[in-house]
CSV table of C-alpha atoms in Angstrom, one decimal:
chain,number,residue,atom,x,y,z
A,1,MET,CA,-5.1,0.3,9.5
A,2,PHE,CA,-3.5,-2.0,6.9
A,3,THR,CA,-6.7,-1.7,4.8
A,4,TYR,CA,-4.8,-2.7,1.7
A,5,LEU,CA,-4.3,-6.1,3.4
A,6,ASN,CA,-7.2,-8.5,3.6
A,7,PRO,CA,-8.3,-8.3,7.3
A,8,ASP,CA,-8.1,-12.1,7.7
A,9,ILE,CA,-4.5,-12.1,6.4
A,10,ARG,CA,-3.7,-9.1,8.6
A,11,GLN,CA,-4.9,-10.9,11.7
A,12,GLN,CA,-3.1,-14.1,10.6
A,13,LEU,CA,0.2,-12.1,10.3
A,14,ILE,CA,-0.4,-10.6,13.8
A,15,ASP,CA,-1.2,-14.0,15.3
A,16,THR,CA,2.0,-15.5,13.9
A,17,GLY,CA,4.2,-12.7,15.0
A,18,LYS,CA,4.9,-11.5,11.5
A,19,LEU,CA,3.3,-8.1,12.0
A,20,LEU,CA,4.0,-6.1,15.1
A,21,ARG,CA,4.6,-2.5,16.3
A,22,ILE,CA,7.5,-1.0,18.1
A,23,ASP,CA,7.9,2.4,19.8
A,24,ARG,CA,10.7,5.0,19.4
A,25,ASP,CA,12.8,3.0,21.9
A,26,GLY,CA,12.5,-0.2,19.9
A,27,THR,CA,10.2,-1.7,22.4
A,28,PRO,CA,7.3,-3.9,21.1
A,29,VAL,CA,3.9,-2.2,21.7
A,30,ASN,CA,1.4,-4.4,23.5
A,31,GLY,CA,-2.3,-4.8,22.6
A,32,GLU,CA,-1.7,-5.0,18.9
A,33,THR,CA,-5.2,-5.8,17.7
A,34,THR,CA,-6.9,-3.2,19.9
A,35,MET,CA,-4.5,-0.5,19.0
A,36,LEU,CA,-4.9,-1.2,15.3
A,37,ALA,CA,-8.6,-0.8,15.7
A,38,ASP,CA,-8.2,2.4,17.7
A,39,ALA,CA,-5.8,3.8,15.1
A,40,ALA,CA,-8.3,3.3,12.3
A,41,ALA,CA,-11.2,4.9,14.1
A,42,PRO,CA,-12.1,8.6,13.2
A,43,ARG,CA,-10.8,11.2,15.5
A,44,ALA,CA,-12.7,14.2,16.8
A,45,ASP,CA,-9.8,16.5,16.3
A,46,ALA,CA,-7.9,15.5,13.1
A,47,THR,CA,-5.3,18.2,13.8
A,48,ALA,CA,-4.3,16.8,17.2
A,49,PRO,CA,-1.1,14.7,17.5
A,50,ARG,CA,-1.7,11.0,17.2
A,51,ALA,CA,-1.0,8.9,20.3
A,52,ASP,CA,0.9,6.4,18.1
A,53,GLU,CA,2.7,9.1,16.0
A,54,GLY,CA,6.1,7.6,16.5
A,55,VAL,CA,5.1,3.9,16.4
A,56,ILE,CA,6.6,1.8,13.7
A,57,ASN,CA,4.8,-1.1,12.1
A,58,LEU,CA,7.1,-4.0,11.3
A,59,LEU,CA,6.4,-6.8,8.8
A,60,GLY,CA,8.7,-9.8,8.6
A,61,PRO,CA,10.9,-11.7,8.6
A,62,ILE,CA,10.9,-12.5,4.8
A,63,PRO,CA,13.7,-14.7,3.6
A,64,LEU,CA,15.4,-12.8,0.8
A,65,PRO,CA,18.2,-14.2,-1.4
A,66,LEU,CA,20.2,-11.3,-2.8
A,67,LYS,CA,22.7,-10.9,-5.7
A,68,MET,CA,24.7,-7.8,-6.0
A,69,GLY,CA,28.0,-7.1,-7.7
A,70,GLY,CA,28.1,-10.7,-8.9
A,71,GLN,CA,28.0,-12.0,-5.3
A,72,SER,CA,25.1,-13.9,-3.7
A,73,TYR,CA,23.9,-13.2,-0.1
A,74,GLN,CA,21.1,-14.3,2.2
A,75,ALA,CA,19.2,-11.9,4.4
A,76,ASP,CA,15.9,-11.7,6.4
A,77,TRP,CA,13.9,-8.7,5.1
A,78,TYR,CA,11.6,-6.6,7.3
A,79,ALA,CA,9.4,-3.8,6.0
A,80,ALA,CA,8.8,-0.9,8.3
A,81,VAL,CA,6.5,2.1,8.2
A,82,ARG,CA,5.2,4.6,10.7
A,83,SER,CA,1.6,4.4,11.9
A,84,ALA,CA,1.0,8.0,10.8
A,85,GLU,CA,1.9,7.0,7.2
A,86,LEU,CA,-0.4,4.1,7.3
A,87,GLN,CA,-3.2,6.3,8.5
A,88,LYS,CA,-2.8,8.5,5.4
A,89,VAL,CA,-3.2,5.4,3.3
A,90,GLU,CA,-6.3,4.4,5.3
A,91,GLU,CA,-7.9,7.8,4.6
A,92,LEU,CA,-7.0,7.8,0.9
A,93,ALA,CA,-8.3,4.2,0.5
A,94,ALA,CA,-11.6,5.1,2.0
A,95,THR,CA,-11.9,8.1,-0.4
A,96,LEU,CA,-11.1,6.0,-3.4
A,97,ARG,CA,-13.6,3.3,-2.4
A,98,GLU,CA,-16.4,5.9,-2.0
A,99,SER,CA,-15.6,7.6,-5.3
A,100,GLY,CA,-15.3,4.3,-7.2
A,101,GLY,CA,-11.8,5.1,-8.1
A,102,GLN,CA,-10.5,1.5,-7.9
A,103,ASN,CA,-8.2,2.1,-10.8
A,104,ARG,CA,-6.4,4.7,-8.8
A,105,PHE,CA,-5.4,2.5,-5.9
A,106,ALA,CA,-1.8,2.6,-7.1
A,107,THR,CA,-1.7,6.1,-5.6
A,108,LEU,CA,-1.7,4.5,-2.2
A,109,ALA,CA,1.9,3.6,-2.7
A,110,THR,CA,2.9,7.3,-3.0
A,111,SER,CA,1.6,8.1,0.4
A,112,MET,CA,4.1,6.3,2.6
A,113,ALA,CA,7.8,5.7,2.9
A,114,VAL,CA,8.4,2.1,3.7
A,115,ASN,CA,11.9,1.5,5.2
A,116,SER,CA,13.6,-1.8,5.1
A,117,VAL,CA,15.8,-3.9,7.4
A,118,LEU,CA,18.1,-6.5,6.1
A,119,LEU,CA,19.2,-8.7,9.0
A,120,ILE,CA,22.3,-10.8,8.1
A,121,GLY,CA,23.7,-13.7,10.2
A,122,ASP,CA,23.0,-14.0,13.9
A,123,ALA,CA,23.4,-10.3,14.5
A,124,GLY,CA,21.0,-10.3,17.5
A,125,ASN,CA,23.3,-12.5,19.5
A,126,ALA,CA,26.6,-11.2,18.1
A,127,ASP,CA,29.1,-9.4,20.3
A,128,ASN,CA,29.8,-6.5,17.9
A,129,PRO,CA,27.7,-6.6,14.7
A,130,LEU,CA,28.3,-4.3,11.7
A,131,VAL,CA,25.5,-1.8,10.9
A,132,ARG,CA,24.9,0.3,7.9
A,133,VAL,CA,22.1,3.0,7.8
A,134,HIS,CA,21.7,3.7,4.1
A,135,SER,CA,19.7,6.5,2.6
A,136,ASN,CA,17.9,5.5,-0.5
A,137,CYS,CA,19.4,6.8,-3.8
A,138,LEU,CA,17.6,5.8,-6.9
A,139,THR,CA,20.3,7.2,-9.2
A,140,GLY,CA,23.1,5.5,-7.4
A,141,ASP,CA,21.6,2.3,-5.9
A,142,VAL,CA,19.5,1.4,-9.0
A,143,PHE,CA,20.9,3.2,-12.0
A,144,GLY,CA,24.5,2.9,-11.0
A,145,SER,CA,25.2,6.6,-11.2
A,146,GLU,CA,28.8,7.7,-10.5
A,147,ARG,CA,27.7,11.2,-9.5
A,148,CYS,CA,27.6,9.9,-5.9
A,149,GLU,CA,29.1,6.9,-4.1
A,150,CYS,CA,25.8,5.5,-2.8
A,151,GLY,CA,25.6,2.4,-4.9
A,152,PRO,CA,29.1,1.2,-4.1
A,153,GLN,CA,28.5,2.0,-0.4
A,154,LEU,CA,25.4,-0.2,-0.4
A,155,GLU,CA,27.2,-3.0,-2.2
A,156,SER,CA,30.3,-2.8,0.0
A,157,ALA,CA,28.2,-2.8,3.2
A,158,LEU,CA,26.3,-5.9,2.1
A,159,GLY,CA,29.5,-7.7,1.3
A,160,ARG,CA,31.3,-6.6,4.5
A,161,ILE,CA,28.4,-7.6,6.8
A,162,SER,CA,27.7,-10.9,5.0
A,163,ASN,CA,31.4,-11.9,5.3
A,164,ASP,CA,31.8,-10.7,8.9
A,165,PRO,CA,31.7,-13.4,11.7
A,166,ASP,CA,29.3,-11.2,13.7
A,167,GLY,CA,27.0,-10.4,10.8
A,168,GLY,CA,24.8,-7.3,11.2
A,169,MET,CA,22.1,-5.3,9.5
A,170,ILE,CA,21.4,-2.7,6.9
A,171,VAL,CA,18.6,-0.2,7.5
A,172,TYR,CA,17.5,1.2,4.2
A,173,MET,CA,15.8,4.5,4.6
A,174,ALA,CA,13.2,5.0,1.9
A,175,GLY,CA,12.4,8.7,2.4
A,176,HIS,CA,15.9,10.0,2.2
A,177,GLU,CA,16.4,10.7,-1.5
A,178,GLY,CA,18.7,13.7,-2.0
A,179,ARG,CA,19.3,14.0,1.7
A,180,GLY,CA,15.6,14.2,2.2
A,181,ILE,CA,14.4,16.6,-0.5
A,182,GLY,CA,13.1,14.0,-2.9
A,183,LEU,CA,13.9,12.8,-6.4
A,184,TRP,CA,12.3,15.8,-8.2
A,185,ALA,CA,14.2,18.4,-6.3
A,186,LYS,CA,17.3,16.3,-6.5
A,187,ALA,CA,17.1,16.4,-10.3
A,188,ALA,CA,17.0,20.2,-10.1
A,189,THR,CA,20.0,20.3,-7.8
A,190,TYR,CA,22.0,18.2,-10.3
A,191,LEU,CA,21.4,20.9,-12.9
A,192,LEU,CA,22.5,23.6,-10.4
A,193,GLN,CA,25.6,21.6,-9.7
A,194,ASP,CA,26.4,21.3,-13.4
A,195,ALA,CA,26.2,25.1,-13.4
A,196,GLY,CA,28.8,25.4,-10.7
A,197,GLU,CA,27.2,25.0,-7.3
A,198,ASN,CA,28.2,22.2,-4.9
A,199,THR,CA,25.6,19.7,-3.6
A,200,TYR,CA,24.9,21.7,-0.4
A,201,GLN,CA,24.7,25.1,-2.2
A,202,ALA,CA,22.2,23.6,-4.7
A,203,ASN,CA,19.8,22.6,-1.9
A,204,GLN,CA,20.1,26.1,-0.4
A,205,SER,CA,19.4,27.7,-3.8
A,206,LEU,CA,16.1,25.8,-3.9
A,207,GLY,CA,15.2,27.1,-0.5
A,208,LEU,CA,15.6,23.6,1.0
A,209,PRO,CA,17.6,22.3,4.0
A,210,THR,CA,21.1,21.1,3.2
A,211,ASP,CA,20.2,17.8,5.0
A,212,SER,CA,16.6,17.2,6.2
A,213,ARG,CA,17.0,13.5,6.9
A,214,ASP,CA,15.5,12.0,10.1
A,215,PHE,CA,17.3,9.0,11.6
A,216,THR,CA,15.1,8.3,14.6
A,217,ASP,CA,13.2,5.5,12.9
A,218,ALA,CA,16.6,3.9,12.0
A,219,ALA,CA,17.6,4.1,15.7
A,220,ALA,CA,14.3,2.5,16.8
A,221,LEU,CA,14.8,-0.4,14.4
A,222,ILE,CA,18.4,-1.0,15.5
A,223,LEU,CA,17.3,-0.9,19.2
A,224,PHE,CA,14.6,-3.4,18.5
A,225,PHE,CA,16.8,-5.9,16.6
A,226,LEU,CA,20.2,-5.4,18.4
A,227,GLY,CA,19.5,-3.4,21.6
A,228,ASP,CA,22.0,-0.8,22.8
A,229,ARG,CA,24.9,-3.1,22.5
A,230,PRO,CA,28.4,-2.6,21.1
A,231,MET,CA,28.2,-2.3,17.3
A,232,ARG,CA,30.3,-1.0,14.4
A,233,LEU,CA,28.6,1.7,12.3
A,234,LEU,CA,29.7,2.0,8.7
A,235,THR,CA,29.5,5.8,8.0
A,236,ASN,CA,31.4,9.0,7.3
A,237,ASN,CA,28.5,11.3,8.3
A,238,PRO,CA,28.7,13.1,11.6
A,239,LYS,CA,25.0,14.0,11.5
A,240,LYS,CA,24.1,10.4,11.3
A,241,ILE,CA,26.3,9.6,14.3
A,242,GLU,CA,24.8,12.5,16.3
A,243,ASP,CA,21.2,11.6,15.5
A,244,LEU,CA,21.6,7.9,16.3
A,245,SER,CA,23.4,8.7,19.5
A,246,ALA,CA,20.7,11.1,20.6
A,247,ALA,CA,18.1,8.5,19.9
A,248,GLY,CA,19.6,6.0,22.4
A,249,LEU,CA,22.5,4.2,20.6
A,250,THR,CA,25.5,4.8,23.0
A,251,GLN,CA,27.9,2.0,22.1
A,252,MET,CA,28.8,2.7,18.5
A,253,THR,CA,32.3,2.4,17.1
A,254,ILE,CA,32.6,4.3,13.8
A,255,GLU,CA,34.2,2.6,10.8
A,256,LYS,CA,35.0,4.7,7.8
A,257,HIS,CA,33.1,3.7,4.7
A,258,VAL,CA,34.7,5.5,1.7
A,259,VAL,CA,34.2,3.4,-1.5
A,260,GLY,CA,33.2,4.2,-5.1
A,261,VAL,CA,35.4,7.2,-5.6
A,262,SER,CA,35.6,8.2,-9.3
A,263,LYS,CA,36.4,11.2,-11.4
A,264,TRP,CA,32.7,11.9,-11.6
A,265,ASN,CA,32.1,12.3,-7.9
A,266,LYS,CA,35.3,13.8,-6.5
A,267,ARG,CA,33.8,17.3,-6.4
A,268,TYR,CA,30.8,15.9,-4.6
A,269,LEU,CA,32.9,14.1,-2.1
A,270,SER,CA,35.0,17.2,-1.6
A,271,ALA,CA,31.9,19.1,-0.7
A,272,LYS,CA,30.9,16.4,1.8
A,273,GLN,CA,34.4,16.6,3.3
A,274,SER,CA,34.1,20.4,3.7
A,275,TRP,CA,30.8,19.7,5.4
A,276,GLY,CA,32.4,17.6,8.1
A,277,HIS,CA,32.2,14.1,6.6
A,278,LYS,CA,35.2,11.9,7.7
A,279,ILE,CA,36.7,11.8,4.3
A,280,GLY,CA,40.5,12.4,4.0
A,281,ASP,CA,42.3,14.0,1.1
A,282,SER,CA,44.0,10.6,0.4
A,283,ASP,CA,40.5,9.0,0.1
A,284,ILE,CA,39.5,11.4,-2.6
A,285,ALA,CA,42.8,11.1,-4.4
A,286,LYS,CA,42.2,7.4,-5.0
């Protein structure tokens, strides 16, 4: 595993506690070096489920000064990826080395979704930290699109958590573009929406789930950093609440997180409202 890292650096990161693995319950996995070697070894039955299928590899902390919306913040960044995803990179790297395709190593990045944790303040010791599980949205988070409220939600969460006495964390889910359908399909749904469908109907027209996101990794990361303690979750999404609760987070207080309403996304927010999101008529009327 981690073949794109120099093995000496990889071992150094393990020895210094900067690279570790946690299971679905957020518990550190023992025998790190041995398990990495076992994971990289060929398997007799490649179709059989991996023993470490749900194990998450965690790299950090990395001090990260942030500036968003004209405000400066400080966070500790952790990168997180499933062992199964890293195994795909291992196999692709071996193929590229054998074929002499060194110039194609950039394709390694397309094989795995690397989630992020931004830990802010002393959240691990706080009585009631703020938590935001944020699905990545290139158009909203990066381009500043007003077709959704994702960018303002991320910016608001960062500000609220940084200014809160208890601090908290943001879990940024990299594989969640378009509620899990990916950027290419999301672009198609935008064209369908412009033709009259709402965001959920557009997914269905493409033969895709209305929401295929998986929040189990987010729950494992929260359990690792905070444990199952009282926390305040910034969300309007009942599916997120249900998934995190089912994964072991039992002491969440839900705080509404409606920001970024504009004339461009009111129809989108209305569709979310009809799908059960905790968005009131007065919220959309802003």
